[in-house]
Short mmCIF file of C-alpha atoms in Angstrom, two decimals:
data_model
loop_
_atom_site.label_atom_id
_atom_site.label_comp_id
_atom_site.label_asym_id
_atom_site.label_seq_id
_atom_site.Cartn_x
_atom_site.Cartn_y
_atom_site.Cartn_z
CA UNK A 1 -55.59 -76.58 37.48
CA UNK A 2 -55.32 -80.31 38.30
CA UNK A 3 -51.95 -81.95 38.61
CA UNK A 4 -50.71 -84.34 35.96
CA UNK A 5 -50.25 -88.01 36.74
CA UNK A 6 -46.77 -88.67 38.13
CA UNK A 7 -46.23 -91.74 35.95
CA UNK A 8 -47.27 -89.71 32.90
CA UNK A 9 -44.81 -86.97 33.82
CA UNK A 10 -41.90 -89.41 33.97
CA UNK A 11 -43.16 -91.32 30.94
CA UNK A 12 -43.06 -94.73 32.67
CA UNK A 13 -45.75 -97.40 33.22
CA UNK A 14 -47.40 -97.79 36.61
CA UNK A 15 -45.43 -100.93 37.40
CA UNK A 16 -42.06 -99.35 36.52
CA UNK A 17 -39.04 -100.40 38.57
CA UNK A 18 -36.92 -98.00 40.59
CA UNK A 19 -34.15 -98.14 37.98
CA UNK A 20 -36.60 -97.34 35.17
CA UNK A 21 -37.93 -94.33 37.05
CA UNK A 22 -34.45 -93.09 37.89
CA UNK A 23 -33.38 -93.36 34.26
CA UNK A 24 -36.50 -91.47 33.11
CA UNK A 25 -35.99 -88.71 35.68
CA UNK A 26 -32.33 -88.25 34.76
CA UNK A 27 -33.33 -87.79 31.12
CA UNK A 28 -35.97 -85.16 32.01
CA UNK A 29 -33.65 -83.36 34.44
CA UNK A 30 -31.03 -83.04 31.73
CA UNK A 31 -33.59 -81.84 29.18
CA UNK A 32 -35.31 -79.21 31.36
CA UNK A 33 -32.40 -78.04 33.52
CA UNK A 34 -33.06 -74.26 33.90
CA UNK A 35 -29.47 -73.34 33.07
CA UNK A 36 -29.61 -75.35 29.87
CA UNK A 37 -33.18 -74.89 28.67
CA UNK A 38 -34.29 -71.26 28.49
CA UNK A 39 -37.88 -71.95 27.41
CA UNK A 40 -40.52 -70.34 29.70
CA UNK A 41 -41.99 -73.70 30.81
CA UNK A 42 -38.66 -75.51 31.30
CA UNK A 43 -38.19 -74.64 34.98
CA UNK A 44 -41.77 -75.69 35.79
CA UNK A 45 -41.30 -79.01 34.00
CA UNK A 46 -37.98 -79.43 35.81
CA UNK A 47 -39.73 -79.03 39.20
CA UNK A 48 -42.67 -81.17 38.07
CA UNK A 49 -40.40 -84.08 37.15
CA UNK A 50 -38.52 -83.75 40.46
CA UNK A 51 -41.79 -83.83 42.42
CA UNK A 52 -42.99 -86.92 40.55
CA UNK A 53 -39.73 -88.77 41.10
CA UNK A 54 -39.57 -87.72 44.76
CA UNK A 55 -42.94 -89.38 45.38
CA UNK A 56 -42.56 -92.50 43.24
CA UNK A 57 -39.07 -93.43 44.44
CA UNK A 58 -40.33 -93.61 48.05
CA UNK A 59 -42.21 -96.93 48.62
CA UNK A 60 -44.58 -95.45 51.23
CA UNK A 61 -45.40 -92.32 49.21
CA UNK A 62 -45.80 -94.40 46.06
CA UNK A 63 -48.22 -96.76 47.82
CA UNK A 64 -50.35 -93.84 49.03
CA UNK A 65 -50.28 -92.22 45.62
CA UNK A 66 -51.28 -95.46 43.86
CA UNK A 67 -54.20 -95.83 46.28
CA UNK A 68 -55.49 -92.29 46.71
CA UNK A 69 -53.86 -90.30 43.92
CA UNK A 70 -52.73 -86.74 44.62
CA UNK A 71 -55.13 -86.55 47.59
CA UNK A 72 -53.00 -89.14 49.34
CA UNK A 73 -50.07 -86.72 49.29
CA UNK A 74 -51.74 -84.10 51.50
CA UNK A 75 -49.65 -83.58 54.58
CA UNK A 76 -46.76 -85.62 53.26
CA UNK A 77 -46.49 -85.17 49.53
CA UNK A 78 -43.79 -84.00 47.21
CA UNK A 79 -42.93 -80.55 45.98
CA UNK A 80 -39.86 -78.28 46.07
CA UNK A 81 -39.66 -74.57 46.73
CA UNK A 82 -36.64 -73.95 44.52
CA UNK A 83 -34.20 -75.56 42.13
CA UNK A 84 -31.60 -75.49 44.91
CA UNK A 85 -33.83 -77.79 46.98
CA UNK A 86 -33.94 -80.19 44.04
CA UNK A 87 -30.16 -80.10 43.63
CA UNK A 88 -29.69 -80.86 47.31
CA UNK A 89 -32.24 -83.67 47.40
CA UNK A 90 -31.01 -85.43 44.27
CA UNK A 91 -27.34 -84.46 44.39
CA UNK A 92 -26.27 -88.05 43.74
CA UNK A 93 -28.26 -88.17 40.50
CA UNK A 94 -27.00 -84.80 39.28
CA UNK A 95 -23.49 -85.95 40.00
CA UNK A 96 -24.06 -88.94 37.71
CA UNK A 97 -25.64 -86.81 34.97
CA UNK A 98 -23.21 -83.88 34.95
CA UNK A 99 -20.01 -85.54 36.19
CA UNK A 100 -19.72 -83.83 39.59
CA UNK A 101 -18.89 -85.27 42.99
CA UNK A 102 -21.79 -83.80 44.92
CA UNK A 103 -22.46 -83.01 48.53
CA UNK A 104 -25.49 -84.10 50.52
CA UNK A 105 -28.58 -82.05 51.26
CA UNK A 106 -28.39 -79.80 54.28
CA UNK A 107 -24.62 -80.00 54.69
CA UNK A 108 -22.54 -82.46 56.60
CA UNK A 109 -20.93 -85.62 55.32
CA UNK A 110 -22.76 -88.74 54.33
CA UNK A 111 -21.97 -92.10 55.87
CA UNK A 112 -19.24 -93.80 53.87
CA UNK A 113 -18.05 -97.38 53.90
CA UNK A 114 -14.47 -97.95 55.00
CA UNK A 115 -11.78 -98.87 52.52
CA UNK A 116 -11.08 -102.50 51.68
CA UNK A 117 -7.66 -103.84 52.64
CA UNK A 118 -5.40 -106.42 50.99
CA UNK A 119 -3.04 -108.70 52.89
CA UNK A 120 -0.51 -110.83 51.00
CA UNK A 121 -0.01 -114.14 52.82
CA UNK A 122 2.61 -116.73 51.91
CA UNK A 123 1.99 -120.30 53.10
CA UNK A 124 3.82 -123.58 52.66
CA UNK A 125 2.73 -126.31 50.27
CA UNK A 126 1.75 -128.51 53.21
CA UNK A 127 -0.39 -125.75 54.73
CA UNK A 128 -2.19 -125.45 51.40
CA UNK A 129 -2.70 -129.24 51.26
CA UNK A 130 -3.94 -129.72 54.81
CA UNK A 131 -5.38 -126.31 55.70
CA UNK A 132 -4.30 -124.28 58.69
CA UNK A 133 -5.20 -121.43 61.01
CA UNK A 134 -2.85 -118.48 60.60
CA UNK A 135 -2.35 -115.43 62.80
CA UNK A 136 -2.40 -112.07 61.00
CA UNK A 137 -1.42 -108.63 62.24
CA UNK A 138 -3.25 -106.04 60.17
CA UNK A 139 -2.21 -102.35 60.10
CA UNK A 140 -5.19 -100.02 59.71
CA UNK A 141 -6.40 -96.49 60.42
CA UNK A 142 -9.06 -95.93 63.08
CA UNK A 143 -10.82 -92.81 64.39
CA UNK A 144 -8.66 -90.90 66.82
CA UNK A 145 -9.75 -91.77 70.38
CA UNK A 146 -9.00 -88.23 71.60
CA UNK A 147 -11.03 -86.20 69.10
CA UNK A 148 -13.45 -89.02 68.06
CA UNK A 149 -12.38 -88.54 64.45
CA UNK A 150 -13.20 -84.83 64.21
CA UNK A 151 -9.57 -83.74 63.91
CA UNK A 152 -10.14 -80.91 66.41
CA UNK A 153 -8.45 -80.64 69.78
CA UNK A 154 -10.89 -81.77 72.50
CA UNK A 155 -12.55 -78.75 74.11
CA UNK A 156 -11.74 -76.40 71.22
CA UNK A 157 -14.44 -74.74 69.14
CA UNK A 158 -14.96 -75.16 65.40
CA UNK A 159 -16.09 -72.19 63.29
CA UNK A 160 -18.48 -72.20 60.33
CA UNK A 161 -16.77 -72.53 56.98
CA UNK A 162 -16.63 -69.13 55.27
CA UNK A 163 -16.91 -70.58 51.77
CA UNK A 164 -20.08 -72.64 52.27
CA UNK A 165 -21.37 -70.77 55.36
CA UNK A 166 -21.70 -74.01 57.29
CA UNK A 167 -23.80 -75.90 54.73
CA UNK A 168 -21.06 -78.28 53.61
CA UNK A 169 -21.72 -77.67 49.91
CA UNK A 170 -21.40 -74.89 47.38
CA UNK A 171 -22.90 -74.09 43.99
CA UNK A 172 -20.54 -74.76 41.12
CA UNK A 173 -21.04 -73.96 37.44
CA UNK A 174 -19.77 -75.82 34.41
CA UNK A 175 -20.97 -74.51 31.07
CA UNK A 176 -24.76 -74.19 31.20
CA UNK A 177 -25.10 -76.18 34.41
CA UNK A 178 -25.10 -75.25 38.09
CA UNK A 179 -24.76 -78.02 40.63
CA UNK A 180 -24.36 -78.43 44.38
CA UNK A 181 -20.97 -79.95 45.20
CA UNK A 182 -19.05 -80.77 48.37
CA UNK A 183 -17.30 -77.70 49.73
CA UNK A 184 -13.57 -77.91 48.89
CA UNK A 185 -12.57 -75.88 51.96
CA UNK A 186 -14.23 -77.93 54.70
CA UNK A 187 -14.72 -81.19 52.70
CA UNK A 188 -18.41 -81.28 53.56
CA UNK A 189 -18.05 -80.75 57.31
CA UNK A 190 -19.46 -77.26 57.26
CA UNK A 191 -16.96 -76.45 60.00
CA UNK A 192 -13.33 -75.31 60.06
CA UNK A 193 -10.94 -76.60 62.71
CA UNK A 194 -9.37 -73.76 64.68
CA UNK A 195 -7.05 -75.98 66.73
CA UNK A 196 -5.88 -79.35 65.48
CA UNK A 197 -5.91 -82.42 67.68
CA UNK A 198 -2.41 -83.05 69.00
CA UNK A 199 -2.83 -86.81 68.84
CA UNK A 200 -3.84 -87.18 65.17
CA UNK A 201 -2.61 -83.75 64.00
CA UNK A 202 -5.99 -82.91 62.56
CA UNK A 203 -6.31 -85.99 60.38
CA UNK A 204 -8.98 -87.60 62.57
CA UNK A 205 -7.32 -91.02 62.18
CA UNK A 206 -4.50 -92.85 63.94
CA UNK A 207 -2.58 -95.98 63.01
CA UNK A 208 -3.36 -99.19 64.83
CA UNK A 209 -2.79 -102.92 64.42
CA UNK A 210 -5.39 -105.65 64.73
CA UNK A 211 -4.62 -109.29 65.43
CA UNK A 212 -6.78 -111.75 63.51
CA UNK A 213 -6.93 -115.46 62.90
CA UNK A 214 -7.76 -116.66 59.40
CA UNK A 215 -8.68 -120.23 58.50
CA UNK A 216 -6.91 -121.49 55.37
CA UNK A 217 -9.10 -124.15 53.73
CA UNK A 218 -7.35 -127.33 52.57
CA UNK A 219 -6.64 -127.33 48.85
CA UNK A 220 -6.20 -123.59 48.22
CA UNK A 221 -4.10 -122.73 45.21
CA UNK A 222 -1.64 -119.97 44.48
CA UNK A 223 -3.50 -116.70 43.94
CA UNK A 224 -6.59 -117.71 45.94
CA UNK A 225 -8.40 -114.88 47.80
CA UNK A 226 -10.13 -115.11 51.14
CA UNK A 227 -12.62 -112.39 52.04
CA UNK A 228 -13.06 -111.36 55.67
CA UNK A 229 -16.14 -109.15 55.84
CA UNK A 230 -15.96 -106.07 58.02
CA UNK A 231 -12.26 -106.43 58.82
CA UNK A 232 -11.09 -103.52 56.63
CA UNK A 233 -10.84 -99.84 57.46
CA UNK A 234 -13.64 -98.48 59.67
CA UNK A 235 -16.42 -96.51 58.01
CA UNK A 236 -16.87 -92.75 58.19
CA UNK A 237 -19.86 -91.08 59.88
CA UNK A 238 -21.41 -94.39 60.89
CA UNK A 239 -20.73 -96.16 57.60
CA UNK A 240 -19.87 -99.89 57.56
CA UNK A 241 -16.30 -101.13 57.74
CA UNK A 242 -14.61 -102.32 54.58
CA UNK A 243 -13.50 -105.89 53.93
CA UNK A 244 -10.13 -107.57 54.21
CA UNK A 245 -8.92 -109.63 51.25
CA UNK A 246 -6.22 -112.17 52.03
CA UNK A 247 -4.35 -113.06 48.82
CA UNK A 248 -2.49 -116.36 49.13
CA UNK A 249 0.87 -117.32 47.66
CA UNK A 250 1.80 -121.00 47.97
CA UNK A 251 5.47 -121.97 48.14
CA UNK A 252 6.69 -124.64 45.72
CA UNK A 253 7.24 -128.12 47.11
CA UNK A 254 10.48 -130.08 46.68
CA UNK A 255 8.64 -133.37 46.20
CA UNK A 256 5.47 -132.67 44.25
CA UNK A 257 4.51 -130.53 41.30
CA UNK A 258 0.92 -129.35 41.19
CA UNK A 259 -1.50 -129.25 38.28
CA UNK A 260 -4.87 -128.07 39.50
CA UNK A 261 -5.86 -130.53 42.21
CA UNK A 262 -3.57 -133.26 40.82
CA UNK A 263 -0.09 -133.89 42.17
CA UNK A 264 2.78 -135.04 39.95
CA UNK A 265 5.64 -137.13 41.32
CA UNK A 266 8.62 -138.17 39.19
CA UNK A 267 10.39 -141.41 40.15
CA UNK A 268 13.55 -142.90 38.69
CA UNK A 269 13.98 -146.68 38.23
CA UNK A 270 16.84 -148.63 36.75
CA UNK A 271 16.77 -150.40 33.41
CA UNK A 272 16.67 -153.75 35.18
CA UNK A 273 13.87 -152.71 37.56
CA UNK A 274 11.79 -151.46 34.65
CA UNK A 275 12.44 -154.63 32.67
CA UNK A 276 11.80 -157.18 35.42
CA UNK A 277 9.24 -155.25 37.49
CA UNK A 278 9.83 -153.67 40.85
CA UNK A 279 8.16 -152.30 43.97
CA UNK A 280 8.86 -148.66 44.82
CA UNK A 281 7.94 -146.58 47.83
CA UNK A 282 6.34 -143.24 47.00
CA UNK A 283 5.46 -140.36 49.31
CA UNK A 284 1.91 -138.98 49.54
CA UNK A 285 0.38 -136.09 51.47
CA UNK A 286 -0.03 -138.58 54.31
CA UNK A 287 2.02 -141.76 54.80
CA UNK A 288 4.23 -143.34 52.08
CA UNK A 289 2.76 -146.21 50.06
CA UNK A 290 4.20 -149.05 47.96
CA UNK A 291 3.51 -149.10 44.22
CA UNK A 292 4.16 -152.01 41.84
CA UNK A 293 6.09 -151.14 38.70
CA UNK A 294 5.13 -153.87 36.22
CA UNK A 295 7.54 -155.67 33.91
CA UNK A 296 8.40 -153.81 30.74
CA UNK A 297 7.64 -150.33 32.08
CA UNK A 298 8.77 -147.66 29.64
CA UNK A 299 10.36 -144.35 30.47
CA UNK A 300 7.71 -141.62 30.64
CA UNK A 301 4.83 -143.88 31.61
CA UNK A 302 2.40 -142.43 34.12
CA UNK A 303 0.59 -144.32 36.87
CA UNK A 304 -2.55 -142.69 38.23
CA UNK A 305 -3.45 -143.12 41.89
CA UNK A 306 -6.96 -141.77 42.37
CA UNK A 307 -7.87 -139.63 45.35
CA UNK A 308 -4.30 -139.07 46.58
CA UNK A 309 -3.96 -135.54 45.26
CA UNK A 310 -5.01 -132.17 46.67
CA UNK A 311 -8.45 -131.74 48.25
CA UNK A 312 -10.92 -129.30 46.74
CA UNK A 313 -11.45 -126.22 48.97
CA UNK A 314 -15.19 -126.47 48.46
CA UNK A 315 -15.33 -130.20 49.22
CA UNK A 316 -15.82 -133.07 46.83
CA UNK A 317 -13.42 -135.66 45.47
CA UNK A 318 -9.71 -135.12 45.87
CA UNK A 319 -7.39 -134.85 42.92
CA UNK A 320 -5.09 -137.70 41.85
CA UNK A 321 -1.43 -138.54 42.39
CA UNK A 322 0.32 -139.06 39.03
CA UNK A 323 3.59 -141.00 39.14
CA UNK A 324 5.77 -140.43 36.11
CA UNK A 325 8.48 -143.05 35.71
CA UNK A 326 11.89 -142.27 34.29
CA UNK A 327 13.99 -145.28 33.28
CA UNK A 328 17.70 -144.68 33.79
CA UNK A 329 20.07 -145.85 31.06
CA UNK A 330 23.08 -147.56 32.63
CA UNK A 331 26.48 -145.88 32.22
CA UNK A 332 30.00 -146.91 33.22
CA UNK A 333 29.38 -150.60 32.50
CA UNK A 334 31.92 -153.21 33.55
CA UNK A 335 33.31 -155.69 31.02
CA UNK A 336 31.03 -158.40 32.41
CA UNK A 337 27.95 -156.17 32.12
CA UNK A 338 28.83 -155.28 28.54
CA UNK A 339 29.29 -158.97 27.73
CA UNK A 340 25.88 -159.80 29.16
CA UNK A 341 24.21 -156.98 27.26
CA UNK A 342 25.77 -158.11 23.99
CA UNK A 343 24.50 -161.60 24.68
CA UNK A 344 21.08 -160.07 25.40
CA UNK A 345 21.20 -158.21 22.09
CA UNK A 346 22.07 -161.43 20.24
CA UNK A 347 19.13 -163.18 21.83
CA UNK A 348 16.93 -160.26 20.79
CA UNK A 349 17.95 -160.81 17.17
CA UNK A 350 16.76 -164.40 17.39
CA UNK A 351 13.50 -163.40 19.16
CA UNK A 352 12.74 -159.67 18.91
CA UNK A 353 11.13 -158.08 21.93
CA UNK A 354 7.56 -156.98 21.55
CA UNK A 355 7.17 -153.26 21.31
CA UNK A 356 5.57 -151.74 24.35
CA UNK A 357 1.93 -150.92 23.96
CA UNK A 358 1.12 -147.22 23.81
CA UNK A 359 -1.62 -147.55 26.46
CA UNK A 360 0.32 -145.63 29.10
CA UNK A 361 1.24 -142.89 26.64
CA UNK A 362 -2.41 -142.39 25.85
CA UNK A 363 -3.24 -142.47 29.55
CA UNK A 364 -0.57 -139.89 30.26
CA UNK A 365 -1.85 -137.58 27.52
CA UNK A 366 -5.38 -137.91 28.89
CA UNK A 367 -4.41 -137.31 32.52
CA UNK A 368 -1.85 -134.60 31.92
CA UNK A 369 -4.02 -132.77 29.38
CA UNK A 370 -1.33 -132.79 26.72
#
């Protein structure tokens, strides 16, 4: 009896993607699982679907099958002798379908990526503004140099696990289903340690510190994260190392407030300086500069100096420096000062002062986002 077309078995078109085929196979595996479906043909359909998926998920096998059909599978085709072989081969998929953490085929542990690490770094406002190179000392766990991560004392022998008989996985049932899962006794090793390593006490890992330098880009803000690839915990069984995430906290500055990439500076001027105009010196991230305060400046007005704010970490135009002026009302006046102010008020009655234009208020609302 001729074999059915693999695409027809899975119910997918010939150009189906890997995800489409995986989804179709999971659906069939759930439907025809021999512990769930007791119909006479269920187990055969279960194996048939596994064989089809085993061929089509492999790019080389799929290419040969698309070219030569089932004849192209001779000497290197699909097929499983038992349901246990299917469970072992597709343990990751059955774990997704039935909610198990499964072991790998043939025992032993799979390569696993190392854990990611987080390092909280506090920097000054000036470091954030200008950028800097900072030294870090990172604590991490590395494979024990004595036992090479096995956890066994060098020279000692390890015995086969009695529960899994050295395979690293066991059959576990839940309701109708039977699945291959990582052995809980040996954690997938297939071996039991008879004598623990004295250096790591059987854990296989030891604590170590690593010195690193990290470049802080100019303009970073509070809460920014820097990712250092491969600087996390080392992988297991040849897996890649994790990443290191440096989370930045920026200290507040005594001079400037920050709003995004804009800097806000508050300056006080006297009533007379605001009325007659005045030159004030203001600090910047670099050298101080002189700014003209025009006649009639009102309290709360904001002057915008473009490009004197914080740089953008990714490049581009810098933010602005916003100078908010606060006009001080005089207190503790002398008799002479009071006399002059009364005379000023009398003159104002004869020729009222023009009300200040609201241009700066509008500018402030626009710049400050109020």
